[in-house]
Amino acid sequence: MLKSRVNLGKRSYEIIIGEGILSQLGVTLKRLAIGTDAFIITNKFLKDKYGAKLSRALLKEGFNFHFKIVADSEKSKSIQTASMVISELAKFSKEKKVFIIAFGGGVIGDLSGFVASVYKRGTNYVQIPTTLLAQVDSAIGGKTALDLDLGKNLVGAFYQPRLVFSDVDFLKSLDNKQLASGMSEVIKYAAIKDKKLFSFLEDNSKKIIAKDSKALEKIVASCSKIKAKITSSDERETCGLRTILNFGHTIGHAIEAAGGYCGYNHGQAVSLGMIAAIDLSQRLKLINQKLAVRVENLIKLYGLPSKLKAIPMAKIIKAHYHDKKFSGKENKFVLLSGIGKTRIVRNVSLDLIKESIKKISG
Ligand SMILES: NC(=O)c1ccc[n+]([C@@H]2O[C@H](COP(=O)([O-])OP(=O)(O)OC[C@H]3O[C@@H](n4cnc5c(N)ncnc54)[C@H](O)[C@@H]3O)[C@@H](O)[C@H]2O)c1
Ligand SMILES: [Zn+2]
């Protein structure tokens, strides 16, 4: 069992990472003393696959619980679903000391976090992330979100969980595409902050792709540590530190938006965005070609795309201007100046951006 900690004064919390640790969930929750009645938000697939084990872990320590099933889709991050979940939560929580468990990937985590942030002006919640992306990224840091028709993640609050409990055993049932999607964020962390992790990813791809528990535990722990540290110093992305987590995301978000969110998934879009950012870094002479090729090769090693198909450049450029991180007329790119080293560059010229998008165009 490995641990990291998000240090935010009274709102500090632990991230517990391990293999087969679900059976210890009850004891951990009891120690936290955040409530006796768990309202578990999940989807049907996860309840069918892991619900019995989760129930046993809670029953063993005398917790009362209720499963709330939502649809397995990004569409669950909607005001309508949140409203339905809150109504059921209100019925369940009568005369109980309730806390929420987000049991699922990033969709469930974002929805549950939002519900927790508004129910009774803030209710305790725990993240039990079940995808690699959620374990290394979305479950940590307290960004909660719902989508609107006008765009993704437009409604939300910063609201920290009381615990993140990452059992890497859940990752065994991910399909290759979901694993690769999470690996894109793992590569991002290594590229921006952790040279050793980068080499580990280069040397252990077979083990990781085969979902070897120890290898998964190592990458989840390394990434959690980075995200915990960054969140502890820049909770609300106000002093710039958290910005580096957007490496690959400026063009990545534009690719997702330009494809109407049904082309490339988030991880694939971020991979393409990282390759574009690497190309920009090289054009601005922050890194040499050898290093650029090293990052691109790592992305390819994990089955992530390096060439963009079927989305016109004009659409990506247009979407890039609508990115919510794009403030006024100034653009802002997180670029690399080495493995584990970043440089924030503002006002990159449109010509350069176009050249980098050309680099990823198939
Ligand atoms: N809050 C944040 O900081 C943050 C950061 C990054 C992404 N996000 C959000 O996260 C979401 C994406 O998260 P995601 O990639 O986890 O997607 P997801 O939650 O949709 O999960 C992907 C798929 O994997 C399935 N799944 C979950 N656990 C599984 C398991 N153990 N075995 C097999 N299948 C499993 C899900 O049912 C789903 O079909 C997006 O909505 C994104 O906006 C939030
Ligand atoms: Zn991301």
mmCIF file with all atom_site columns, C-alpha atoms and ligand atoms in Angstrom, residues 133 137 185 188 245 247 249 253 256 266-267 270, ligand 2:
data_model
loop_
_atom_site.group_PDB
_atom_site.id
_atom_site.type_symbol
_atom_site.label_atom_id
_atom_site.label_alt_id
_atom_site.label_comp_id
_atom_site.label_asym_id
_atom_site.label_entity_id
_atom_site.label_seq_id
_atom_site.pdbx_PDB_ins_code
_atom_site.Cartn_x
_atom_site.Cartn_y
_atom_site.Cartn_z
_atom_site.occupancy
_atom_site.B_iso_or_equiv
_atom_site.pdbx_formal_charge
_atom_site.auth_seq_id
_atom_site.auth_comp_id
_atom_site.auth_asym_id
_atom_site.auth_atom_id
_atom_site.pdbx_PDB_model_num
ATOM   1  C  CA . LEU A 1 133 ? -7.271  8.089  -16.173 1.00 0.00 ? 133 LEU A CA 1
ATOM   2  C  CA . ASP A 1 137 ? -5.789  12.362 -12.834 1.00 0.00 ? 137 ASP A CA 1
ATOM   3  C  CA . GLU A 1 185 ? -1.949  11.225 -19.061 1.00 0.00 ? 185 GLU A CA 1
ATOM   4  C  CA . LYS A 1 188 ? 2.156   13.620 -19.799 1.00 0.00 ? 188 LYS A CA 1
ATOM   5  C  CA . LEU A 1 245 ? -0.832  19.806 -16.310 1.00 0.00 ? 245 LEU A CA 1
ATOM   6  C  CA . PHE A 1 247 ? 0.700   19.963 -21.522 1.00 0.00 ? 247 PHE A CA 1
ATOM   7  C  CA . HIS A 1 249 ? -4.242  19.728 -23.753 1.00 0.00 ? 249 HIS A CA 1
ATOM   8  C  CA . HIS A 1 253 ? -9.005  19.925 -26.352 1.00 0.00 ? 253 HIS A CA 1
ATOM   9  C  CA . GLU A 1 256 ? -11.773 16.747 -29.149 1.00 0.00 ? 256 GLU A CA 1
ATOM   10 C  CA . HIS A 1 266 ? -9.532  12.441 -24.480 1.00 0.00 ? 266 HIS A CA 1
ATOM   11 C  CA . GLY A 1 267 ? -6.320  10.419 -24.158 1.00 0.00 ? 267 GLY A CA 1
ATOM   12 C  CA . VAL A 1 270 ? -4.008  14.635 -25.694 1.00 0.00 ? 270 VAL A CA 1
HETATM 13 ZN ZN . ZN  B 2 .   ? -6.433  15.248 -19.551 1.00 0.00 ? 2   ZN  B ZN 1
#
